[in-house]
Tab-separated table of C-alpha atoms in Angstrom:
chain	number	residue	atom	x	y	z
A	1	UNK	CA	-69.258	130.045	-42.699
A	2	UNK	CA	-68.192	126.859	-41.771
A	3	UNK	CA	-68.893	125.713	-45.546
A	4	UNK	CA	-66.054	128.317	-46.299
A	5	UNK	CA	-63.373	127.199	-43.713
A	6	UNK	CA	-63.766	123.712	-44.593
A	7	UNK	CA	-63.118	125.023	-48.284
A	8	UNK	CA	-60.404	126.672	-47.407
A	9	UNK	CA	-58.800	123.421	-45.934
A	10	UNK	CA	-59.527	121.159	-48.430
A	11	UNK	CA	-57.272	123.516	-50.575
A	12	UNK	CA	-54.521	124.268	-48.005
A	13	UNK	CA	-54.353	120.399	-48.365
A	14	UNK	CA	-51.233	119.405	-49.871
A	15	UNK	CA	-51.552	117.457	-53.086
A	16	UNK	CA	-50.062	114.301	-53.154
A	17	UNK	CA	-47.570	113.097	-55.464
A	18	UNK	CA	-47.862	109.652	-57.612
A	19	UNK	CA	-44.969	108.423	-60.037
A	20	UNK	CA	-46.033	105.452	-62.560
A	21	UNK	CA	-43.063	103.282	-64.019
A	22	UNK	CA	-44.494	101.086	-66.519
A	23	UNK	CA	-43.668	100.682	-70.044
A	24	UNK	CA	-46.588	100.252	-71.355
A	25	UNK	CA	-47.603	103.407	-72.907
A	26	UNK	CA	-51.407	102.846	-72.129
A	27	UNK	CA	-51.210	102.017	-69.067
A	28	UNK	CA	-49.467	104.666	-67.702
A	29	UNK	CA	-51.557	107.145	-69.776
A	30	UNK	CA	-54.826	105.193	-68.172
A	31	UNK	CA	-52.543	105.433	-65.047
A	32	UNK	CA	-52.075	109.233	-65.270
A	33	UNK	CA	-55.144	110.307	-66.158
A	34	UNK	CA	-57.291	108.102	-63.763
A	35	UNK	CA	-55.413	109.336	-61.037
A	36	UNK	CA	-55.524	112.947	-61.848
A	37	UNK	CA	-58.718	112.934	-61.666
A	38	UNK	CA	-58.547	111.867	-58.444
A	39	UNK	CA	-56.431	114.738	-57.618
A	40	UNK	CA	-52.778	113.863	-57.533
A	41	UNK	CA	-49.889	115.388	-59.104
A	42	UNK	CA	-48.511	112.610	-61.169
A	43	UNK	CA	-45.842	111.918	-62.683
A	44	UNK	CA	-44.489	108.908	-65.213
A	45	UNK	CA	-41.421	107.084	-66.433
A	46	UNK	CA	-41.034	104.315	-69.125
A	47	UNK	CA	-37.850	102.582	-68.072
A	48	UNK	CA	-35.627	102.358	-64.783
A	49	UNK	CA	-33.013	104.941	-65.488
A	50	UNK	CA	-36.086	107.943	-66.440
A	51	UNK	CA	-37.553	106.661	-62.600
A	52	UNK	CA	-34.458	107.029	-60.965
A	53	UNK	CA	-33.813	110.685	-62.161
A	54	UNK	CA	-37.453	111.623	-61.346
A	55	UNK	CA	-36.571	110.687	-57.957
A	56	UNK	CA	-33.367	112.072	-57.802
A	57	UNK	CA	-35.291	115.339	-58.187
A	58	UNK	CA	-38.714	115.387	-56.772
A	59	UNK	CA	-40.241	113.942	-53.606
A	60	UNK	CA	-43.036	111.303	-54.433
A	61	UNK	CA	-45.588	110.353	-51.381
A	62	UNK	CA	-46.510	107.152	-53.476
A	63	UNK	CA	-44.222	105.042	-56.571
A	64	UNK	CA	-46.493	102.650	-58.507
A	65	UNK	CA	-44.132	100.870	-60.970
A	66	UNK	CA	-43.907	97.511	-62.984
A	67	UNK	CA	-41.284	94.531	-62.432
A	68	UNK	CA	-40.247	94.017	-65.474
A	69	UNK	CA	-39.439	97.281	-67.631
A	70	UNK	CA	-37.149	95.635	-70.536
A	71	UNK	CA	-38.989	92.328	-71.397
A	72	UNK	CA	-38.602	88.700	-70.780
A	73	UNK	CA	-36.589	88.047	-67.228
A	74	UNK	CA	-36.787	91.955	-66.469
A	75	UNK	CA	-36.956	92.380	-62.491
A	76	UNK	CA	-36.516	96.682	-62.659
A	77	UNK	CA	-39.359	97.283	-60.676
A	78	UNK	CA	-37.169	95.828	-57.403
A	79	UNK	CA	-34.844	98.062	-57.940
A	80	UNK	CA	-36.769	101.130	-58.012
A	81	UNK	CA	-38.155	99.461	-54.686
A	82	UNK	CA	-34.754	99.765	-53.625
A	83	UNK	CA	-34.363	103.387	-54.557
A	84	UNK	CA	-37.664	104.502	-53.420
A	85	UNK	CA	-36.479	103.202	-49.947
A	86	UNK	CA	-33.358	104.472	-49.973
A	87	UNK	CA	-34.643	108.293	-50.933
A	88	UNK	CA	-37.578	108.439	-49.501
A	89	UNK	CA	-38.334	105.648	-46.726
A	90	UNK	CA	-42.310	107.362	-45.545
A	91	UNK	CA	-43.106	107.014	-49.636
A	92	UNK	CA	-45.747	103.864	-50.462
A	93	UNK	CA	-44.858	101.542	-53.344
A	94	UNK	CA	-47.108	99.496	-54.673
A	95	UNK	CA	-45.214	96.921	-57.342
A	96	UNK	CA	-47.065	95.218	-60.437
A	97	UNK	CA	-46.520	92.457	-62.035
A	98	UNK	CA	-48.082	89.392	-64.589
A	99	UNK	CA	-45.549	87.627	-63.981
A	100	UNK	CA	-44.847	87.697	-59.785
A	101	UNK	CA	-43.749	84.350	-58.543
A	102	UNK	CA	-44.053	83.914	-54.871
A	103	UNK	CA	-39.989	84.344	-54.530
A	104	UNK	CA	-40.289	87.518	-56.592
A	105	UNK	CA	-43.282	88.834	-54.265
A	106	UNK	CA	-41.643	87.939	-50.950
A	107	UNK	CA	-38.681	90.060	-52.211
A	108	UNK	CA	-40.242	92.837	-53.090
A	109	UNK	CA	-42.010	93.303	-49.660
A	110	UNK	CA	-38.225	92.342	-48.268
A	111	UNK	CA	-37.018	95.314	-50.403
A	112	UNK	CA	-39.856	97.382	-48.665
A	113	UNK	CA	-42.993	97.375	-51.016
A	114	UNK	CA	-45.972	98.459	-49.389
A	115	UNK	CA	-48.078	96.413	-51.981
A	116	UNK	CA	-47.531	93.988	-54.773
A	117	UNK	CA	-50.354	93.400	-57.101
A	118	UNK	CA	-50.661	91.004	-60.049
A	119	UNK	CA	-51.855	92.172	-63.093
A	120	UNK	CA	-54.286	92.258	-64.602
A	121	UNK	CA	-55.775	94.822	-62.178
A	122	UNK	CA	-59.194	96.616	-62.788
A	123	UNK	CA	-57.584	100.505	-62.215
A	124	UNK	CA	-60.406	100.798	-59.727
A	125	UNK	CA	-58.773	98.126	-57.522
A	126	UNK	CA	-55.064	99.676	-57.861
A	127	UNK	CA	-56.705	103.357	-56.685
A	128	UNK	CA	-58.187	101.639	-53.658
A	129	UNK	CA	-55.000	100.478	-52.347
A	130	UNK	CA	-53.103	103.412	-53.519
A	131	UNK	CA	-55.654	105.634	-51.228
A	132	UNK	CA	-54.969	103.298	-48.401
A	133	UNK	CA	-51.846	103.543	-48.654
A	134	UNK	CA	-51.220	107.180	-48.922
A	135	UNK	CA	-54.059	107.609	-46.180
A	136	UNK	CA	-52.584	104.723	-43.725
A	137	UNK	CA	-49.072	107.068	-43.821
């Protein structure tokens, strides 16, 4: 019986709710899938614009996006920071990047990053401070 109720709660769980901004195609398909099957709702965008409506129109518990979106120079990924914050202040946001300088890193944890990680990143790694995150809340 108890087997049952604890069942029951695990499903009465809510399901939380990741959106990946890269644009890379295969990583956010690696993205997506890896963290479906750890049981989150997720949902992707290639470029800044595509992010912003997604969050115009759904409530994310964690944003895992890029800094640069459009190439050489590209600093997008502060931005959605910025919009992330600005929507939905208790949502983690964990920001990637080859290409973070120290200036760059510092101001995306002054735009309110939870996390900024510099790629590459074993998936593995980027899931273990995603769950932190989300379970640190």
């Amino acid at each position: 019986m108890m087997l049952q109720a604890m069942e029951r709660s695990d499903r009465a769980a809510p399901r939380h709710r990741i959106l990946i901004v890269d644009d890379e195609e295969l990583i956010v398909q690696a993205m997506r899938k890896y963290f479906a099957g750890l049981g989150y709702d997720v949902d992707s965008a290639f470029e800044l614009e595509e992010a912003q409506a997604l969050l115009n129109n759904y409530r994310y518990d964690l944003v895992i996006a890029d800094l640069r979106l459009t190439g050489v120079g590209g600093v997008e990924g502060l931005q959605i920071v910025a919009d992330v914050r600005q929507r939905w202040a208790n949502a983690r946001v964990i920001l990637l990047s080859a290409y973070g300088t120290p200036e760059i890193e510092r101001e995306s944890y002054q735009r309110g990053a939870d996390a900024f990680l510099h790629k590459p990143k074993a998936m593995m790694e980027i899931a273990h401070v995603a769950v932190n995150l989300l379970e640190n809340a």
